[in-house]
Amino acid sequence: MRVGISIGTTFGADEGREGAQTVIAQAKAANRAGLDLLCIGDHHVTAPASYLQNTPMLGRLLAEWDDRPAGCLFLVPLWHPVLMAEQIGTLASIAAGPFVVQVGGGGGAQTFAAMGTTTTARARRLDEGIATVQALLRGETATSELYGIHGARVAPLPPQGVEWWIGAAAPPAVDRAARLGDCWYGNADLTPSTAAAVLATYREACARHDRVPSRFPIRKDVFVAESRAEAERVGDALIEAGYRGFSRAAVAYGDPETVAEQLSVYGDLGFTDVMIRTMAPLPPELAPDAAARSVELCGAVRARLA
């Protein structure tokens, strides 16, 4: 299995600058650890929490990365396709290596209302948004009545093209991943049993559409420490506090050997890539660089999974 990182960018209301430094430190740690892919997420209208936005933050992080793949998540229904295509073209031009576009549908009526749309339009906007951005990034002239686009073209285009990872859980969304994406991207809340079930649904959808996936990636929230006992103390407390509504089986924490064992089951199921995200918030009594150190220790996890 390849091991990449999806760096979390959610922080407290007054932690924007401090949070940005934490994100940069994790990117540097991922580079030192030799991780295979660097990416960042997408979220909107998060106040009072701060969310460092994807495209400017990734542009900064690319200064800490080399020619290994890099990528960015876009909640497509919340983006205008021309703007999204231009951001991808620019980021892919900054990146020294291949570029990965990760997409999702987003959620929350309040978020959609703030962005000028509704959740009832989500599926249609997702389908048409993906297809429109893909056409624009191929250098085609695009038109979309849904988005009010008439004869648009963008530049620069990604120098090496892009790879499309489409997040999905429900069967219609998994079918979309097979139709429109290069692969399906498994979400962090999946356990080994639920991941196996959705992966089987995705394989069936690929067979229907005569598609061969480029890879089988899944995202996993992890915390790694030199001491297994220390990592379990932190991880157990987060789970007991209701961590993201996830079950214990959906996350991995411990020393590098233990975390590799917990993640290896996904390789056994057929996943080719695991994208780690550092569990947060970490308790304040830990060293200030605990998140970056966890990422750096994922280099040892990667070595074991490889």
Short mmCIF file of C-alpha atoms in Angstrom, two decimals:
data_model
loop_
_atom_site.label_atom_id
_atom_site.label_comp_id
_atom_site.label_asym_id
_atom_site.label_seq_id
_atom_site.Cartn_x
_atom_site.Cartn_y
_atom_site.Cartn_z
CA MET A 1 0.00 0.00 0.00
CA ARG A 2 1.03 3.58 -0.66
CA VAL A 3 0.63 6.03 2.22
CA GLY A 4 -0.26 9.67 1.64
CA ILE A 5 -1.54 12.47 3.83
CA SER A 6 -4.68 14.58 3.87
CA ILE A 7 -3.82 17.42 6.24
CA GLY A 8 -6.66 18.69 8.42
CA THR A 9 -7.10 22.47 8.47
CA THR A 10 -9.80 23.04 11.13
CA PHE A 11 -8.79 25.17 14.10
CA GLY A 12 -10.27 27.43 16.75
CA ALA A 13 -11.70 30.84 15.95
CA ASP A 14 -8.48 32.68 16.88
CA GLU A 15 -6.01 30.05 15.69
CA GLY A 16 -5.76 30.92 12.01
CA ARG A 17 -2.08 31.87 11.97
CA GLU A 18 -1.08 29.23 14.51
CA GLY A 19 -3.12 26.67 12.60
CA ALA A 20 -1.42 27.54 9.34
CA GLN A 21 1.97 26.89 10.93
CA THR A 22 0.72 23.54 12.23
CA VAL A 23 -0.39 22.57 8.72
CA ILE A 24 2.95 23.62 7.22
CA ALA A 25 4.80 21.62 9.89
CA GLN A 26 2.81 18.50 8.97
CA ALA A 27 3.60 18.99 5.29
CA LYS A 28 7.30 19.24 6.10
CA ALA A 29 7.03 16.10 8.23
CA ALA A 30 5.26 14.25 5.41
CA ASN A 31 8.08 15.22 3.09
CA ARG A 32 10.71 13.95 5.55
CA ALA A 33 8.73 10.74 6.04
CA GLY A 34 8.70 10.05 2.31
CA LEU A 35 4.90 9.83 2.11
CA ASP A 36 3.52 9.20 -1.35
CA LEU A 37 0.93 11.97 -1.78
CA LEU A 38 0.12 15.33 -0.20
CA CYS A 39 -3.41 16.71 -0.25
CA ILE A 40 -5.75 19.03 1.59
CA GLY A 41 -9.51 19.15 2.17
CA ASP A 42 -12.40 21.54 1.54
CA HIS A 43 -15.04 23.06 3.81
CA HIS A 44 -16.99 26.32 3.94
CA VAL A 45 -18.94 28.56 6.36
CA THR A 46 -17.38 27.01 9.46
CA ALA A 47 -17.47 29.94 11.92
CA PRO A 48 -16.84 30.08 14.80
CA ALA A 49 -14.26 27.42 13.90
CA SER A 50 -11.54 28.51 11.50
CA TYR A 51 -11.03 26.49 8.31
CA LEU A 52 -7.94 27.28 6.24
CA GLN A 53 -9.13 27.24 2.65
CA ASN A 54 -7.86 24.64 0.24
CA THR A 55 -6.36 26.41 -2.76
CA PRO A 56 -4.21 29.09 -1.05
CA MET A 57 -3.13 26.63 1.64
CA LEU A 58 -2.10 23.96 -0.87
CA GLY A 59 -0.23 26.57 -2.91
CA ARG A 60 1.85 27.28 0.20
CA LEU A 61 2.36 23.59 1.00
CA LEU A 62 3.68 22.81 -2.48
CA ALA A 63 6.79 24.78 -1.50
CA GLU A 64 7.48 21.96 0.99
CA TRP A 65 6.91 19.14 -1.52
CA ASP A 66 8.76 17.67 -4.49
CA ASP A 67 7.59 15.89 -7.64
CA ARG A 68 5.47 13.29 -5.82
CA PRO A 69 1.73 13.63 -6.48
CA ALA A 70 -0.25 16.36 -4.73
CA GLY A 71 -3.96 17.02 -4.66
CA CYS A 72 -6.92 18.96 -3.40
CA LEU A 73 -10.49 18.13 -2.37
CA PHE A 74 -13.36 20.15 -3.86
CA LEU A 75 -16.97 20.01 -2.68
CA VAL A 76 -18.10 20.46 -6.25
CA PRO A 77 -21.73 21.67 -5.76
CA LEU A 78 -20.38 24.67 -3.82
CA TRP A 79 -17.96 25.74 -6.58
CA HIS A 80 -18.51 27.48 -9.90
CA PRO A 81 -16.93 25.11 -12.47
CA VAL A 82 -14.90 27.84 -14.21
CA LEU A 83 -13.38 29.01 -10.92
CA MET A 84 -12.70 25.44 -9.85
CA ALA A 85 -11.03 24.60 -13.18
CA GLU A 86 -8.86 27.71 -13.00
CA GLN A 87 -7.77 26.90 -9.45
CA ILE A 88 -6.86 23.34 -10.46
CA GLY A 89 -4.97 24.51 -13.54
CA THR A 90 -2.96 26.96 -11.44
CA LEU A 91 -2.20 24.49 -8.63
CA ALA A 92 -1.24 21.79 -11.11
CA SER A 93 1.14 24.26 -12.76
CA ILE A 94 2.76 25.07 -9.41
CA ALA A 95 3.07 21.37 -8.52
CA ALA A 96 6.20 19.63 -9.76
CA GLY A 97 4.44 16.28 -10.13
CA PRO A 98 1.06 14.75 -10.99
CA PHE A 99 -2.11 16.39 -9.64
CA VAL A 100 -5.05 14.60 -7.99
CA VAL A 101 -8.53 16.14 -7.84
CA GLN A 102 -10.59 14.68 -4.99
CA VAL A 103 -14.29 15.50 -5.07
CA GLY A 104 -17.28 15.20 -2.77
CA GLY A 105 -20.83 16.42 -2.53
CA GLY A 106 -20.69 18.29 0.77
CA GLY A 107 -23.56 18.63 3.20
CA GLY A 108 -25.47 20.91 5.52
CA ALA A 109 -28.41 23.07 4.45
CA GLN A 110 -26.88 26.15 6.12
CA THR A 111 -23.63 25.74 4.19
CA PHE A 112 -25.43 25.32 0.87
CA ALA A 113 -27.67 28.32 1.56
CA ALA A 114 -24.65 30.48 2.37
CA MET A 115 -23.12 29.49 -0.96
CA GLY A 116 -26.29 30.34 -2.88
CA THR A 117 -27.71 26.88 -3.54
CA THR A 118 -29.63 24.06 -1.84
CA THR A 119 -28.96 20.47 -0.87
CA THR A 120 -31.80 19.35 -3.13
CA ALA A 121 -29.73 20.50 -6.11
CA ARG A 122 -26.59 18.75 -4.85
CA ALA A 123 -26.64 15.59 -7.00
CA ARG A 124 -27.34 17.43 -10.25
CA ARG A 125 -24.75 20.12 -9.51
CA LEU A 126 -22.22 17.43 -8.63
CA ASP A 127 -22.71 15.49 -11.86
CA GLU A 128 -22.72 18.54 -14.11
CA GLY A 129 -19.98 20.30 -12.18
CA ILE A 130 -17.59 17.36 -12.51
CA ALA A 131 -18.32 16.91 -16.22
CA THR A 132 -17.92 20.65 -16.90
CA VAL A 133 -14.61 20.96 -15.04
CA GLN A 134 -13.29 17.85 -16.77
CA ALA A 135 -14.15 19.35 -20.16
CA LEU A 136 -12.52 22.67 -19.28
CA LEU A 137 -9.34 20.93 -18.10
CA ARG A 138 -9.17 19.05 -21.38
CA GLY A 139 -9.00 22.44 -23.09
CA GLU A 140 -12.54 22.26 -24.45
CA THR A 141 -15.09 25.05 -24.66
CA ALA A 142 -17.77 24.36 -22.05
CA THR A 143 -21.39 25.37 -21.69
CA SER A 144 -23.70 24.63 -18.75
CA GLU A 145 -27.21 26.00 -18.39
CA LEU A 146 -27.29 24.86 -14.74
CA TYR A 147 -24.26 26.99 -13.88
CA GLY A 148 -24.95 29.77 -16.39
CA ILE A 149 -21.79 29.06 -18.39
CA HIS A 150 -21.71 29.92 -22.09
CA GLY A 151 -18.65 29.17 -24.20
CA ALA A 152 -16.03 29.21 -21.44
CA ARG A 153 -12.40 28.15 -21.75
CA VAL A 154 -9.63 28.23 -19.15
CA ALA A 155 -5.84 28.37 -19.01
CA PRO A 156 -3.40 27.21 -17.84
CA LEU A 157 -4.27 23.55 -18.25
CA PRO A 158 -2.68 20.96 -15.95
CA PRO A 159 0.69 20.07 -17.53
CA GLN A 160 0.33 16.36 -16.69
CA GLY A 161 -3.44 16.08 -16.70
CA VAL A 162 -5.25 15.19 -13.48
CA GLU A 163 -6.53 12.09 -11.73
CA TRP A 164 -10.10 12.18 -10.37
CA TRP A 165 -10.94 10.55 -7.01
CA ILE A 166 -14.66 10.67 -6.24
CA GLY A 167 -15.86 10.21 -2.67
CA ALA A 168 -19.10 8.28 -2.24
CA ALA A 169 -21.01 6.04 0.15
CA ALA A 170 -24.58 5.48 -1.11
CA PRO A 171 -25.02 3.23 -4.18
CA PRO A 172 -26.04 6.05 -6.59
CA ALA A 173 -22.97 8.05 -5.54
CA VAL A 174 -20.73 5.00 -5.89
CA ASP A 175 -22.13 4.55 -9.39
CA ARG A 176 -21.16 8.19 -10.12
CA ALA A 177 -17.61 7.42 -9.01
CA ALA A 178 -17.47 4.58 -11.51
CA ARG A 179 -18.99 6.69 -14.32
CA LEU A 180 -17.06 9.93 -13.88
CA GLY A 181 -13.95 9.20 -11.84
CA ASP A 182 -10.65 7.44 -12.18
CA CYS A 183 -11.36 5.82 -8.83
CA TRP A 184 -13.63 5.81 -5.79
CA TYR A 185 -12.25 7.44 -2.62
CA GLY A 186 -13.33 5.68 0.58
CA ASN A 187 -14.25 7.96 3.47
CA ALA A 188 -12.54 8.01 6.85
CA ASP A 189 -15.60 6.74 8.76
CA LEU A 190 -15.53 3.34 7.06
CA THR A 191 -14.62 0.32 9.15
CA PRO A 192 -13.08 -2.78 7.57
CA SER A 193 -16.50 -4.39 7.21
CA THR A 194 -18.28 -1.34 5.78
CA ALA A 195 -15.30 -0.56 3.53
CA ALA A 196 -15.43 -4.08 2.11
CA ALA A 197 -19.15 -3.71 1.36
CA VAL A 198 -18.80 -0.36 -0.45
CA LEU A 199 -15.72 -1.59 -2.32
CA ALA A 200 -17.75 -4.54 -3.63
CA THR A 201 -20.51 -2.16 -4.75
CA TYR A 202 -17.93 -0.01 -6.52
CA ARG A 203 -16.38 -2.99 -8.32
CA GLU A 204 -19.85 -3.98 -9.56
CA ALA A 205 -20.47 -0.43 -10.82
CA CYS A 206 -17.12 -0.43 -12.64
CA ALA A 207 -18.07 -3.68 -14.35
CA ARG A 208 -21.39 -2.16 -15.49
CA HIS A 209 -19.64 0.87 -16.95
CA ASP A 210 -16.66 -1.07 -18.34
CA ARG A 211 -14.25 1.03 -16.27
CA VAL A 212 -10.88 -0.01 -14.84
CA PRO A 213 -10.01 2.02 -11.69
CA SER A 214 -6.57 3.61 -11.50
CA ARG A 215 -6.31 2.71 -7.78
CA PHE A 216 -8.38 2.05 -4.65
CA PRO A 217 -7.71 4.77 -2.04
CA ILE A 218 -9.23 5.21 1.41
CA ARG A 219 -8.78 7.94 4.02
CA LYS A 220 -8.03 7.02 7.65
CA ASP A 221 -7.68 9.16 10.76
CA VAL A 222 -4.59 8.15 12.75
CA PHE A 223 -2.37 9.11 15.65
CA VAL A 224 1.12 7.65 15.92
CA ALA A 225 3.55 7.99 18.85
CA GLU A 226 6.80 6.28 19.79
CA SER A 227 4.97 4.74 22.74
CA ARG A 228 1.94 2.57 22.04
CA ALA A 229 0.61 3.32 25.53
CA GLU A 230 0.83 7.09 24.97
CA ALA A 231 -0.92 6.86 21.59
CA GLU A 232 -3.67 4.67 23.04
CA ARG A 233 -4.20 7.09 25.93
CA VAL A 234 -4.75 9.93 23.45
CA GLY A 235 -6.76 7.90 20.95
CA ASP A 236 -9.00 6.26 23.54
CA ALA A 237 -9.85 9.65 25.04
CA LEU A 238 -10.78 11.06 21.63
CA ILE A 239 -13.00 8.07 20.83
CA GLU A 240 -14.69 8.21 24.25
CA ALA A 241 -15.43 11.91 23.61
CA GLY A 242 -17.30 10.95 20.40
CA TYR A 243 -14.56 11.60 17.87
CA ARG A 244 -16.36 12.69 14.66
CA GLY A 245 -19.01 10.07 15.41
CA PHE A 246 -16.53 7.37 14.29
CA SER A 247 -16.27 3.90 15.79
CA ARG A 248 -12.95 2.67 17.16
CA ALA A 249 -12.66 0.31 14.18
CA ALA A 250 -12.65 3.27 11.77
CA VAL A 251 -9.45 4.87 13.14
CA ALA A 252 -5.91 3.69 13.82
CA TYR A 253 -3.62 4.70 16.66
CA GLY A 254 -0.60 3.29 18.43
CA ASP A 255 3.11 2.98 17.71
CA PRO A 256 4.16 2.56 14.04
CA GLU A 257 3.99 -1.25 14.14
CA THR A 258 0.52 -1.25 15.72
CA VAL A 259 -0.86 1.35 13.30
CA ALA A 260 0.55 -0.57 10.34
CA GLU A 261 -1.20 -3.70 11.59
CA GLN A 262 -4.50 -1.82 11.93
CA LEU A 263 -4.22 -0.36 8.42
CA SER A 264 -2.96 -3.52 6.73
CA VAL A 265 -6.47 -4.99 6.78
CA TYR A 266 -7.45 -2.45 4.13
CA GLY A 267 -4.64 -3.69 1.92
CA ASP A 268 -5.96 -7.20 2.42
CA LEU A 269 -9.37 -5.98 1.21
CA GLY A 270 -7.84 -4.61 -2.00
CA PHE A 271 -7.18 -0.94 -1.19
CA THR A 272 -3.97 0.33 -2.78
CA ASP A 273 -3.61 3.70 -1.01
CA VAL A 274 -4.33 4.92 2.49
CA MET A 275 -4.52 8.68 3.06
CA ILE A 276 -3.78 9.45 6.70
CA ARG A 277 -5.22 12.44 8.56
CA THR A 278 -3.89 13.26 12.03
CA MET A 279 -6.55 12.90 14.72
CA ALA A 280 -7.45 16.22 16.33
CA PRO A 281 -7.66 18.06 18.59
CA LEU A 282 -4.70 16.60 20.42
CA PRO A 283 -4.59 17.28 24.18
CA PRO A 284 -2.70 20.45 25.14
CA GLU A 285 -0.29 18.61 27.44
CA LEU A 286 1.35 16.92 24.43
CA ALA A 287 4.44 18.48 22.87
CA PRO A 288 3.60 21.31 20.44
CA ASP A 289 4.96 19.26 17.56
CA ALA A 290 2.95 16.10 18.39
CA ALA A 291 0.89 16.31 15.19
CA ALA A 292 3.97 16.73 13.01
CA ARG A 293 5.76 13.95 14.91
CA SER A 294 2.79 11.64 14.29
CA VAL A 295 3.05 12.38 10.57
CA GLU A 296 6.81 11.78 10.59
CA LEU A 297 6.31 8.40 12.29
CA CYS A 298 3.95 7.48 9.45
CA GLY A 299 7.12 7.02 7.41
CA ALA A 300 7.75 3.89 9.49
CA VAL A 301 4.10 2.87 8.96
CA ARG A 302 4.58 3.30 5.23
CA ALA A 303 7.71 1.14 5.27
CA ARG A 304 5.83 -1.67 6.98
CA LEU A 305 2.82 -1.47 4.64
CA ALA A 306 5.04 -1.35 1.56
#
